[in-house]
Amino acid sequence: MRHFGHIAPEVRQRLFFQEPCEFEADSPARLLAAALGATLYSPATRPRLADDIVKLAARGVVSMVLCLEDSIGDEDVPAAEENLVRQFTELAARPEADLPLLFIRVRVPEQIPDLVRRMGPAVRLLSGFVMPKFTEERGMPFLEALSAAEAASGRRLFGMPVLESPELLYRESRVETLEGISRAVDKYRDRVLALRLGVTDFCSSYGLRRAPDMTAYDVQIVANVIADVVNMLGRADGTGFTVTGPVWEYFRVQERMFKPQLRRSPFLEGKAEELREALIEHAMDGLLREIALDQANGLMGKTCIHPTHVLPVHALSVVSHEEFCDAQDILRPERGGGGVLRSAYTNKMNEVKPHRAWAERTMLRAEIFGVAREDVGFVELLAAGIPG
C-alpha cells in the first residue's frame, strides 16, 4: 500500500517531486506509525464490512479501526464480534484484495485473546487493537492481553491506547495520570504503535461540543490537555511516541456563524473555486485548519469518522518542496557541527542543531506522504485525489 496509490501513476508523477513510498503491514513500526494518516473508524456491526474495507482502500484509506466500543450499543457487542470474525474470514479468502492496516477497538482486555483465537488464520490481516480510556491501571491489562495474544498467534500485533479518561482531563490528576501512562507504554514500547487522543470524551466531561467553525484548539480545556500529552509523551528525544490528532465530527453544515476559513486565492490559482465551495459546504474548512494546528502542535495523523475526511488529512501531510529543501540542508553530513544557513528559498534562517529534530521528522513524513513539486500545493493534491 502507499498514500495516493489510488490515483493514476502519471498523475502522481505530475504532482510529486518524490512519490510516497510503498509499505505493508509488516513494515517497521516507526514507518507504520507515521503512515497511519487518516485512520477511519467504522462500527463493527456493518453487515458488508469486508466489501466496505476493500472499497475504502481503493479510495485511498490506509488505516481503519473496526469499533466494538462507543459506536455500538452494549446489546450489540456479541453480534458485532461474530460479524468481525466472519468478515475477516471473508477478507482472508480474497488474496488479491488490497487492504488497509486493520485494527479493532475493544472494550475489555479479554476480547483481545478471544478474538485472535476465533479468527484463526485470518488473524494475519489484523495489525492490532485500540485500547479505550487508557490509564496505567486500566491499560496494563490490555497490553498484557495483547502480548499474550501475539505469542499465541505468532502474529505481530500493535496496541494503540486512546487517551480520553477524566483523570487525564482534570488538572489535579493530570500529571500523575500522564506519568502512569508513560510507565505503561514504555514497558511495552515495541508494541505501542501510536497514542490516540479522545477529545470527544474530554468535552463530554464538561458538557461541551465544539462547533464546526471551531477547532479543538479553540476549546482551551482540550488544548491544554493536548499540550501536556505532547509535552510528556511526544518528545523528539527518542522517548516519545507518535500522537495522533483528535476526531473531526462534522461532514455537512447547514448554517454557520463565522466566515469561511479557506482563503480564495490558492483555489483561484488552481482553478478550483468549485472545490473550495464544496469544502466549505461540508465543513472542511474547519477540518483543514485543525489539521494544520495538529501538525503545528506535534501531532501526526488523525482519527476520522467519515471517508471524506481522509483526503484532506493526507493532502496536508504531503511535504512541500520548500520544507524538503530545508530539511535536506539541515541534515547534510557536513552540517554536523551546527551553524546557521540561509534557506534554499532565501526566505528564512535554518539553524542546524535546533532544527535537526524537525528535519528528521519532516524527512520521515516525506518518505511516507511524498514531496510535492515546487509548483504544487494542497489544492492540486485535493483535486487530484477526489474520485471523478
mmCIF file of C-alpha atoms in Angstrom:
data_model
loop_
_atom_site.group_PDB
_atom_site.id
_atom_site.type_symbol
_atom_site.label_atom_id
_atom_site.label_comp_id
_atom_site.label_asym_id
_atom_site.label_seq_id
_atom_site.Cartn_x
_atom_site.Cartn_y
_atom_site.Cartn_z
ATOM 1 C CA MET A 1 0.000 0.000 0.000
ATOM 2 C CA ARG A 2 1.015 3.625 -0.410
ATOM 3 C CA HIS A 3 -0.514 7.032 0.123
ATOM 4 C CA PHE A 4 -2.067 8.416 -3.069
ATOM 5 C CA GLY A 5 -1.732 4.938 -4.550
ATOM 6 C CA HIS A 6 -5.353 5.208 -5.705
ATOM 7 C CA ILE A 7 -4.564 7.892 -8.259
ATOM 8 C CA ALA A 8 -3.050 7.172 -11.673
ATOM 9 C CA PRO A 9 0.770 6.847 -11.863
ATOM 10 C CA GLU A 10 1.051 9.628 -14.436
ATOM 11 C CA VAL A 11 -0.888 11.963 -12.114
ATOM 12 C CA ARG A 12 1.417 11.097 -9.208
ATOM 13 C CA GLN A 13 4.431 11.866 -11.385
ATOM 14 C CA ARG A 14 2.966 15.266 -12.211
ATOM 15 C CA LEU A 15 2.215 16.089 -8.554
ATOM 16 C CA PHE A 16 5.221 14.709 -6.703
ATOM 17 C CA PHE A 17 8.876 15.655 -6.700
ATOM 18 C CA GLN A 18 9.351 12.498 -4.599
ATOM 19 C CA GLU A 19 6.496 9.998 -4.623
ATOM 20 C CA PRO A 20 5.204 8.351 -1.404
ATOM 21 C CA CYS A 21 6.931 5.067 -0.608
ATOM 22 C CA GLU A 22 5.262 1.671 -0.550
ATOM 23 C CA PHE A 23 4.775 -0.064 2.799
ATOM 24 C CA GLU A 24 2.980 -3.102 4.198
ATOM 25 C CA ALA A 25 1.574 -4.349 7.475
ATOM 26 C CA ASP A 26 4.928 -5.967 8.303
ATOM 27 C CA SER A 27 6.958 -2.778 7.726
ATOM 28 C CA PRO A 28 8.991 -1.342 10.639
ATOM 29 C CA ALA A 29 6.896 0.169 13.417
ATOM 30 C CA ARG A 30 8.424 3.632 13.029
ATOM 31 C CA LEU A 31 7.302 3.712 9.405
ATOM 32 C CA LEU A 32 3.809 2.384 10.167
ATOM 33 C CA ALA A 33 3.242 4.892 12.973
ATOM 34 C CA ALA A 34 3.898 7.754 10.564
ATOM 35 C CA ALA A 35 1.923 6.062 7.782
ATOM 36 C CA LEU A 36 -1.355 5.741 9.719
ATOM 37 C CA GLY A 37 -2.535 9.046 8.279
ATOM 38 C CA ALA A 38 -6.298 9.443 8.461
ATOM 39 C CA THR A 39 -7.459 6.446 10.493
ATOM 40 C CA LEU A 40 -11.076 5.796 9.573
ATOM 41 C CA TYR A 41 -13.372 4.361 12.256
ATOM 42 C CA SER A 42 -16.258 2.054 11.343
ATOM 43 C CA PRO A 43 -18.787 0.242 13.562
ATOM 44 C CA ALA A 44 -18.053 -3.486 13.682
ATOM 45 C CA THR A 45 -21.739 -4.205 13.096
ATOM 46 C CA ARG A 46 -21.748 -3.279 9.396
ATOM 47 C CA PRO A 47 -23.104 -6.311 7.521
ATOM 48 C CA ARG A 48 -20.950 -5.757 4.407
ATOM 49 C CA LEU A 49 -17.832 -4.696 6.262
ATOM 50 C CA ALA A 50 -15.466 -6.739 4.087
ATOM 51 C CA ASP A 51 -16.771 -5.065 0.927
ATOM 52 C CA ASP A 52 -16.604 -1.655 2.592
ATOM 53 C CA ILE A 53 -12.957 -2.176 3.562
ATOM 54 C CA VAL A 54 -11.946 -3.138 0.030
ATOM 55 C CA LYS A 55 -13.798 -0.154 -1.486
ATOM 56 C CA LEU A 56 -12.319 2.298 1.003
ATOM 57 C CA ALA A 57 -8.799 1.008 0.370
ATOM 58 C CA ALA A 58 -9.360 1.700 -3.330
ATOM 59 C CA ARG A 59 -10.273 5.298 -2.383
ATOM 60 C CA GLY A 60 -7.030 5.935 -0.513
ATOM 61 C CA VAL A 61 -7.764 4.740 3.039
ATOM 62 C CA VAL A 62 -4.653 3.112 4.520
ATOM 63 C CA SER A 63 -5.721 2.501 8.135
ATOM 64 C CA MET A 64 -9.051 1.580 9.715
ATOM 65 C CA VAL A 65 -10.393 0.869 13.189
ATOM 66 C CA LEU A 66 -13.343 -1.517 13.457
ATOM 67 C CA CYS A 67 -15.108 -0.439 16.600
ATOM 68 C CA LEU A 68 -16.677 -2.604 19.310
ATOM 69 C CA GLU A 69 -16.852 0.238 21.815
ATOM 70 C CA ASP A 70 -18.680 3.573 21.776
ATOM 71 C CA SER A 71 -20.009 3.330 18.216
ATOM 72 C CA ILE A 72 -22.285 0.373 19.025
ATOM 73 C CA GLY A 73 -24.795 -0.402 21.771
ATOM 74 C CA ASP A 74 -23.964 -2.698 24.685
ATOM 75 C CA GLU A 75 -26.512 -5.241 23.496
ATOM 76 C CA ASP A 76 -24.869 -5.412 20.046
ATOM 77 C CA VAL A 77 -21.398 -6.487 21.184
ATOM 78 C CA PRO A 78 -21.778 -10.295 20.805
ATOM 79 C CA ALA A 79 -23.240 -9.949 17.310
ATOM 80 C CA ALA A 80 -20.552 -7.434 16.366
ATOM 81 C CA GLU A 81 -17.810 -9.833 17.472
ATOM 82 C CA GLU A 82 -19.339 -12.614 15.396
ATOM 83 C CA ASN A 83 -19.587 -10.256 12.446
ATOM 84 C CA LEU A 84 -15.931 -9.276 12.757
ATOM 85 C CA VAL A 85 -14.775 -12.891 12.754
ATOM 86 C CA ARG A 86 -16.980 -13.623 9.739
ATOM 87 C CA GLN A 87 -15.840 -10.546 7.814
ATOM 88 C CA PHE A 88 -12.131 -11.200 8.468
ATOM 89 C CA THR A 89 -12.590 -14.784 7.272
ATOM 90 C CA GLU A 90 -14.224 -13.455 4.121
ATOM 91 C CA LEU A 91 -11.382 -10.991 3.542
ATOM 92 C CA ALA A 92 -8.815 -13.740 4.028
ATOM 93 C CA ALA A 93 -10.464 -15.596 1.142
ATOM 94 C CA ARG A 94 -9.678 -12.653 -1.165
ATOM 95 C CA PRO A 95 -5.888 -12.839 -1.502
ATOM 96 C CA GLU A 96 -5.957 -10.415 -4.428
ATOM 97 C CA ALA A 97 -7.583 -7.611 -2.440
ATOM 98 C CA ASP A 98 -5.504 -4.614 -1.354
ATOM 99 C CA LEU A 99 -6.321 -3.928 2.287
ATOM 100 C CA PRO A 100 -5.524 -1.107 4.707
ATOM 101 C CA LEU A 101 -3.976 -1.591 8.127
ATOM 102 C CA LEU A 102 -6.807 -3.014 10.235
ATOM 103 C CA PHE A 103 -7.276 -2.533 13.974
ATOM 104 C CA ILE A 104 -10.086 -3.499 16.340
ATOM 105 C CA ARG A 105 -11.250 -1.206 19.131
ATOM 106 C CA VAL A 106 -12.191 -3.422 22.054
ATOM 107 C CA ARG A 107 -13.991 -2.707 25.320
ATOM 108 C CA VAL A 108 -12.234 -5.058 27.740
ATOM 109 C CA PRO A 109 -8.854 -6.850 27.680
ATOM 110 C CA GLU A 110 -10.462 -10.303 27.487
ATOM 111 C CA GLN A 111 -11.728 -9.558 23.989
ATOM 112 C CA ILE A 112 -8.190 -9.418 22.601
ATOM 113 C CA PRO A 113 -7.131 -13.088 23.026
ATOM 114 C CA ASP A 114 -10.691 -14.258 22.403
ATOM 115 C CA LEU A 115 -10.977 -12.524 19.024
ATOM 116 C CA VAL A 116 -7.483 -13.575 17.965
ATOM 117 C CA ARG A 117 -8.331 -17.199 18.767
ATOM 118 C CA ARG A 118 -11.681 -17.070 16.966
ATOM 119 C CA MET A 119 -10.172 -15.508 13.846
ATOM 120 C CA GLY A 120 -7.789 -18.396 13.299
ATOM 121 C CA PRO A 121 -5.647 -17.967 10.144
ATOM 122 C CA ALA A 122 -7.477 -14.737 9.240
ATOM 123 C CA VAL A 123 -5.628 -13.004 12.086
ATOM 124 C CA ARG A 124 -2.834 -12.387 9.561
ATOM 125 C CA LEU A 125 -4.935 -9.461 8.291
ATOM 126 C CA LEU A 126 -5.048 -7.799 11.721
ATOM 127 C CA SER A 127 -2.486 -5.178 12.728
ATOM 128 C CA GLY A 128 -3.603 -4.698 16.312
ATOM 129 C CA PHE A 129 -6.066 -3.312 18.832
ATOM 130 C CA VAL A 130 -7.210 0.102 20.018
ATOM 131 C CA MET A 131 -7.451 0.345 23.805
ATOM 132 C CA PRO A 132 -10.058 2.785 25.214
ATOM 133 C CA LYS A 133 -9.871 5.104 28.234
ATOM 134 C CA PHE A 134 -6.241 4.212 28.800
ATOM 135 C CA THR A 135 -4.548 4.838 32.130
ATOM 136 C CA GLU A 136 -1.793 2.856 33.813
ATOM 137 C CA GLU A 137 -4.259 0.916 35.953
ATOM 138 C CA ARG A 138 -6.791 0.203 33.210
ATOM 139 C CA GLY A 139 -4.264 -0.014 30.402
ATOM 140 C CA MET A 140 -1.788 -2.590 31.668
ATOM 141 C CA PRO A 141 -4.290 -5.497 31.382
ATOM 142 C CA PHE A 142 -4.881 -4.524 27.736
ATOM 143 C CA LEU A 143 -1.161 -4.523 26.976
ATOM 144 C CA GLU A 144 -0.651 -7.804 28.810
ATOM 145 C CA ALA A 145 -3.522 -9.377 26.860
ATOM 146 C CA LEU A 146 -2.029 -8.059 23.611
ATOM 147 C CA SER A 147 1.350 -9.584 24.420
ATOM 148 C CA ALA A 148 -0.239 -12.947 25.247
ATOM 149 C CA ALA A 149 -2.357 -12.938 22.073
ATOM 150 C CA GLU A 150 0.678 -12.127 19.976
ATOM 151 C CA ALA A 151 2.627 -15.006 21.489
ATOM 152 C CA ALA A 152 -0.267 -17.417 20.991
ATOM 153 C CA SER A 153 -0.935 -16.432 17.368
ATOM 154 C CA GLY A 154 2.616 -15.822 16.159
ATOM 155 C CA ARG A 155 1.344 -12.602 14.565
ATOM 156 C CA ARG A 156 2.906 -9.221 15.343
ATOM 157 C CA LEU A 157 0.180 -7.112 16.931
ATOM 158 C CA PHE A 158 0.282 -3.457 17.947
ATOM 159 C CA GLY A 159 -1.664 -1.541 20.554
ATOM 160 C CA MET A 160 -2.974 1.997 20.175
ATOM 161 C CA PRO A 161 -4.060 3.378 23.566
ATOM 162 C CA VAL A 162 -6.737 6.081 23.499
ATOM 163 C CA LEU A 163 -6.076 8.917 25.936
ATOM 164 C CA GLU A 164 -9.569 10.070 26.901
ATOM 165 C CA SER A 165 -10.113 9.417 30.605
ATOM 166 C CA PRO A 166 -11.369 12.092 33.039
ATOM 167 C CA GLU A 167 -8.247 11.615 35.165
ATOM 168 C CA LEU A 168 -6.236 12.932 32.241
ATOM 169 C CA LEU A 169 -8.535 15.914 31.790
ATOM 170 C CA TYR A 170 -8.749 17.041 35.427
ATOM 171 C CA ARG A 171 -5.901 19.340 36.342
ATOM 172 C CA GLU A 172 -5.299 17.896 39.810
ATOM 173 C CA SER A 173 -4.717 14.362 38.484
ATOM 174 C CA ARG A 174 -3.266 15.025 35.011
ATOM 175 C CA VAL A 175 0.451 14.851 35.714
ATOM 176 C CA GLU A 176 0.142 11.717 37.835
ATOM 177 C CA THR A 177 -2.025 10.090 35.159
ATOM 178 C CA LEU A 178 0.426 11.000 32.390
ATOM 179 C CA GLU A 179 3.321 9.624 34.416
ATOM 180 C CA GLY A 180 1.433 6.353 34.854
ATOM 181 C CA ILE A 181 0.595 6.145 31.156
ATOM 182 C CA SER A 182 4.246 6.815 30.371
ATOM 183 C CA ARG A 183 5.347 3.908 32.566
ATOM 184 C CA ALA A 184 2.832 1.549 30.966
ATOM 185 C CA VAL A 185 3.566 2.349 27.335
ATOM 186 C CA ASP A 186 7.320 2.474 27.910
ATOM 187 C CA LYS A 187 7.242 -1.064 29.296
ATOM 188 C CA TYR A 188 5.581 -2.242 26.074
ATOM 189 C CA ARG A 189 7.287 0.285 23.795
ATOM 190 C CA ASP A 190 7.816 -2.195 20.947
ATOM 191 C CA ARG A 191 4.092 -2.982 20.876
ATOM 192 C CA VAL A 192 2.668 0.555 21.146
ATOM 193 C CA LEU A 193 2.315 1.950 17.642
ATOM 194 C CA ALA A 194 0.723 5.311 18.475
ATOM 195 C CA LEU A 195 -1.238 7.155 21.141
ATOM 196 C CA ARG A 196 -4.670 8.425 20.112
ATOM 197 C CA LEU A 197 -6.443 11.450 21.621
ATOM 198 C CA GLY A 198 -10.126 11.043 22.538
ATOM 199 C CA VAL A 199 -11.210 14.677 22.538
ATOM 200 C CA THR A 200 -14.954 13.918 22.366
ATOM 201 C CA ASP A 201 -14.762 12.276 25.798
ATOM 202 C CA PHE A 202 -12.809 15.246 27.133
ATOM 203 C CA CYS A 203 -15.538 17.626 26.005
ATOM 204 C CA SER A 204 -18.294 15.432 27.426
ATOM 205 C CA SER A 205 -16.882 15.757 30.941
ATOM 206 C CA TYR A 206 -17.821 19.450 30.832
ATOM 207 C CA GLY A 207 -20.885 19.253 28.609
ATOM 208 C CA LEU A 208 -19.006 20.850 25.710
ATOM 209 C CA ARG A 209 -19.053 20.286 21.979
ATOM 210 C CA ARG A 210 -17.006 22.338 19.543
ATOM 211 C CA ALA A 211 -18.871 23.915 16.634
ATOM 212 C CA PRO A 212 -17.885 23.143 13.021
ATOM 213 C CA ASP A 213 -16.205 26.517 12.626
ATOM 214 C CA MET A 214 -14.037 25.957 15.708
ATOM 215 C CA THR A 215 -11.150 23.574 16.254
ATOM 216 C CA ALA A 216 -10.130 21.503 19.258
ATOM 217 C CA TYR A 217 -7.529 24.193 19.944
ATOM 218 C CA ASP A 218 -10.254 26.813 20.428
ATOM 219 C CA VAL A 219 -11.581 24.790 23.395
ATOM 220 C CA GLN A 220 -8.986 25.750 25.982
ATOM 221 C CA ILE A 221 -9.583 22.814 28.334
ATOM 222 C CA VAL A 222 -8.925 20.438 25.442
ATOM 223 C CA ALA A 223 -5.998 22.443 24.085
ATOM 224 C CA ASN A 224 -4.301 22.316 27.493
ATOM 225 C CA VAL A 225 -4.591 18.524 27.626
ATOM 226 C CA ILE A 226 -3.200 18.136 24.103
ATOM 227 C CA ALA A 227 -0.241 20.334 25.032
ATOM 228 C CA ASP A 228 0.513 18.289 28.151
ATOM 229 C CA VAL A 229 0.188 14.959 26.332
ATOM 230 C CA VAL A 230 2.663 16.068 23.673
ATOM 231 C CA ASN A 231 4.912 17.588 26.337
ATOM 232 C CA MET A 232 5.240 14.340 28.277
ATOM 233 C CA LEU A 233 4.615 11.619 25.674
ATOM 234 C CA GLY A 234 5.506 13.110 22.299
ATOM 235 C CA ARG A 235 9.078 14.262 22.776
ATOM 236 C CA ALA A 236 11.565 14.053 19.896
ATOM 237 C CA ASP A 237 14.455 12.810 22.040
ATOM 238 C CA GLY A 238 13.762 9.115 21.467
ATOM 239 C CA THR A 239 11.489 8.698 24.488
ATOM 240 C CA GLY A 240 8.308 9.904 22.778
ATOM 241 C CA PHE A 241 5.554 8.238 20.770
ATOM 242 C CA THR A 242 3.527 9.217 17.740
ATOM 243 C CA VAL A 243 0.445 11.093 18.998
ATOM 244 C CA THR A 244 -2.460 11.318 16.565
ATOM 245 C CA GLY A 245 -4.885 14.190 16.088
ATOM 246 C CA PRO A 246 -8.426 14.242 17.523
ATOM 247 C CA VAL A 247 -11.530 13.278 15.591
ATOM 248 C CA TRP A 248 -13.398 15.803 13.431
ATOM 249 C CA GLU A 249 -17.114 15.228 13.965
ATOM 250 C CA TYR A 250 -18.724 17.122 11.094
ATOM 251 C CA PHE A 251 -19.307 16.339 7.428
ATOM 252 C CA ARG A 252 -22.067 18.745 6.431
ATOM 253 C CA VAL A 253 -23.129 22.116 7.826
ATOM 254 C CA GLN A 254 -26.483 23.816 7.215
ATOM 255 C CA GLU A 255 -25.711 27.170 8.832
ATOM 256 C CA ARG A 256 -22.549 28.841 10.067
ATOM 257 C CA MET A 257 -21.796 31.765 12.352
ATOM 258 C CA PHE A 258 -18.312 32.764 11.184
ATOM 259 C CA LYS A 259 -16.783 33.443 7.800
ATOM 260 C CA PRO A 260 -15.204 30.502 5.931
ATOM 261 C CA GLN A 261 -11.588 29.949 6.907
ATOM 262 C CA LEU A 262 -10.267 28.999 3.443
ATOM 263 C CA ARG A 263 -8.557 31.805 1.534
ATOM 264 C CA ARG A 264 -9.850 32.160 -2.007
ATOM 265 C CA SER A 265 -6.517 32.837 -3.727
ATOM 266 C CA PRO A 266 -4.988 29.300 -3.636
ATOM 267 C CA PHE A 267 -8.144 27.930 -5.221
ATOM 268 C CA LEU A 268 -8.253 30.638 -7.899
ATOM 269 C CA GLU A 269 -4.648 29.863 -8.802
ATOM 270 C CA GLY A 270 -5.514 26.196 -9.041
ATOM 271 C CA LYS A 271 -8.747 26.928 -10.945
ATOM 272 C CA ALA A 272 -10.623 25.053 -8.230
ATOM 273 C CA GLU A 273 -13.192 27.518 -6.912
ATOM 274 C CA GLU A 274 -15.897 24.815 -7.030
ATOM 275 C CA LEU A 275 -13.730 22.624 -4.811
ATOM 276 C CA ARG A 276 -13.435 25.469 -2.312
ATOM 277 C CA GLU A 277 -17.213 25.908 -2.202
ATOM 278 C CA ALA A 278 -17.704 22.151 -1.708
ATOM 279 C CA LEU A 279 -15.193 22.087 1.152
ATOM 280 C CA ILE A 280 -16.921 24.976 2.873
ATOM 281 C CA GLU A 281 -20.360 23.410 2.390
ATOM 282 C CA HIS A 282 -19.188 20.217 4.079
ATOM 283 C CA ALA A 283 -17.388 21.966 6.990
ATOM 284 C CA MET A 284 -13.989 21.020 5.606
ATOM 285 C CA ASP A 285 -12.515 24.476 6.114
ATOM 286 C CA GLY A 286 -12.623 23.871 9.865
ATOM 287 C CA LEU A 287 -11.111 20.424 9.379
ATOM 288 C CA LEU A 288 -8.268 21.795 7.257
ATOM 289 C CA ARG A 289 -7.470 24.391 9.890
ATOM 290 C CA GLU A 290 -7.492 21.781 12.645
ATOM 291 C CA ILE A 291 -5.164 19.509 10.644
ATOM 292 C CA ALA A 292 -2.720 22.396 10.267
ATOM 293 C CA LEU A 293 -2.918 23.070 14.017
ATOM 294 C CA ASP A 294 -2.441 19.355 14.758
ATOM 295 C CA GLN A 295 0.815 19.404 12.833
ATOM 296 C CA ALA A 296 1.956 22.676 14.396
ATOM 297 C CA ASN A 297 1.394 21.142 17.852
ATOM 298 C CA GLY A 298 3.359 17.954 17.216
ATOM 299 C CA LEU A 299 0.576 15.538 16.231
ATOM 300 C CA MET A 300 0.713 13.207 13.236
ATOM 301 C CA GLY A 301 -2.310 11.626 11.523
ATOM 302 C CA LYS A 302 -5.904 11.964 12.660
ATOM 303 C CA THR A 303 -8.925 9.969 13.786
ATOM 304 C CA CYS A 304 -11.696 10.185 11.165
ATOM 305 C CA ILE A 305 -15.344 9.147 11.150
ATOM 306 C CA HIS A 306 -16.213 9.911 7.520
ATOM 307 C CA PRO A 307 -14.451 8.889 4.277
ATOM 308 C CA THR A 308 -14.453 12.485 3.003
ATOM 309 C CA HIS A 309 -12.060 13.442 5.813
ATOM 310 C CA VAL A 310 -9.317 11.105 4.617
ATOM 311 C CA LEU A 311 -8.048 13.012 1.592
ATOM 312 C CA PRO A 312 -7.680 16.388 3.373
ATOM 313 C CA VAL A 313 -5.572 14.756 6.104
ATOM 314 C CA HIS A 314 -3.323 13.098 3.533
ATOM 315 C CA ALA A 315 -3.080 16.147 1.260
ATOM 316 C CA LEU A 316 -1.922 18.341 4.140
ATOM 317 C CA SER A 317 0.553 15.651 5.234
ATOM 318 C CA VAL A 318 2.491 15.860 1.964
ATOM 319 C CA VAL A 319 5.793 17.671 2.465
ATOM 320 C CA SER A 320 6.172 20.846 0.433
ATOM 321 C CA HIS A 321 9.187 21.259 -1.805
ATOM 322 C CA GLU A 322 10.356 24.140 0.391
ATOM 323 C CA GLU A 323 10.142 22.063 3.598
ATOM 324 C CA PHE A 324 12.035 19.244 1.889
ATOM 325 C CA CYS A 325 14.854 21.523 0.761
ATOM 326 C CA ASP A 326 15.186 22.981 4.260
ATOM 327 C CA ALA A 327 15.258 19.529 5.870
ATOM 328 C CA GLN A 328 17.818 18.257 3.384
ATOM 329 C CA ASP A 329 20.110 21.232 4.001
ATOM 330 C CA ILE A 330 19.875 20.874 7.786
ATOM 331 C CA LEU A 331 20.712 17.158 7.682
ATOM 332 C CA ARG A 332 23.701 17.327 5.330
ATOM 333 C CA PRO A 333 26.648 15.437 6.900
ATOM 334 C CA GLU A 334 28.929 18.447 6.640
ATOM 335 C CA ARG A 335 26.479 20.369 8.840
ATOM 336 C CA GLY A 336 27.028 18.039 11.807
ATOM 337 C CA GLY A 337 28.858 20.715 13.724
ATOM 338 C CA GLY A 338 25.898 23.064 13.684
ATOM 339 C CA GLY A 339 25.693 26.619 12.455
ATOM 340 C CA VAL A 340 23.173 28.819 10.684
ATOM 341 C CA LEU A 341 22.394 28.920 6.977
ATOM 342 C CA ARG A 342 20.036 30.748 4.684
ATOM 343 C CA SER A 343 17.280 28.550 3.274
ATOM 344 C CA ALA A 344 17.323 27.471 -0.366
ATOM 345 C CA TYR A 345 14.200 29.610 -0.846
ATOM 346 C CA THR A 346 16.105 32.569 0.696
ATOM 347 C CA ASN A 347 13.197 33.439 2.995
ATOM 348 C CA LYS A 348 14.213 32.077 6.391
ATOM 349 C CA MET A 349 17.034 31.043 8.704
ATOM 350 C CA ASN A 350 17.793 27.345 9.185
ATOM 351 C CA GLU A 351 19.633 26.760 12.455
ATOM 352 C CA VAL A 352 21.137 23.296 12.178
ATOM 353 C CA LYS A 353 21.124 21.988 15.740
ATOM 354 C CA PRO A 354 17.758 23.368 16.951
ATOM 355 C CA HIS A 355 16.010 22.403 13.686
ATOM 356 C CA ARG A 356 17.511 18.900 13.378
ATOM 357 C CA ALA A 357 14.642 17.055 15.086
ATOM 358 C CA TRP A 358 12.140 18.918 12.876
ATOM 359 C CA ALA A 359 14.175 17.996 9.802
ATOM 360 C CA GLU A 360 14.299 14.307 10.739
ATOM 361 C CA ARG A 361 10.547 14.269 11.330
ATOM 362 C CA THR A 362 9.974 16.049 8.020
ATOM 363 C CA MET A 363 12.095 13.546 6.098
ATOM 364 C CA LEU A 364 10.104 10.668 7.605
ATOM 365 C CA ARG A 365 6.883 12.363 6.513
ATOM 366 C CA ALA A 366 8.413 12.919 3.060
ATOM 367 C CA GLU A 367 9.152 9.210 2.767
ATOM 368 C CA ILE A 368 5.593 8.253 3.691
ATOM 369 C CA PHE A 369 3.486 11.003 2.093
ATOM 370 C CA GLY A 370 5.852 12.205 -0.602
ATOM 371 C CA VAL A 371 7.187 15.625 -1.565
ATOM 372 C CA ALA A 372 5.115 17.907 -3.771
ATOM 373 C CA ARG A 373 6.644 19.520 -6.809
ATOM 374 C CA GLU A 374 7.644 23.142 -6.406
ATOM 375 C CA ASP A 375 4.508 24.469 -8.109
ATOM 376 C CA VAL A 376 2.057 22.020 -6.482
ATOM 377 C CA GLY A 377 0.059 22.915 -3.362
ATOM 378 C CA PHE A 378 -2.609 21.217 -1.276
ATOM 379 C CA VAL A 379 -5.370 22.390 -3.656
ATOM 380 C CA GLU A 380 -3.909 20.352 -6.517
ATOM 381 C CA LEU A 381 -3.411 17.352 -4.228
ATOM 382 C CA LEU A 382 -7.006 17.564 -3.020
ATOM 383 C CA ALA A 383 -8.402 17.930 -6.517
ATOM 384 C CA ALA A 384 -6.378 15.029 -7.903
ATOM 385 C CA GLY A 385 -7.442 12.664 -5.139
ATOM 386 C CA ILE A 386 -11.194 13.200 -5.484
ATOM 387 C CA PRO A 387 -12.813 10.368 -7.470
ATOM 388 C CA GLY A 388 -14.017 11.508 -10.875
#
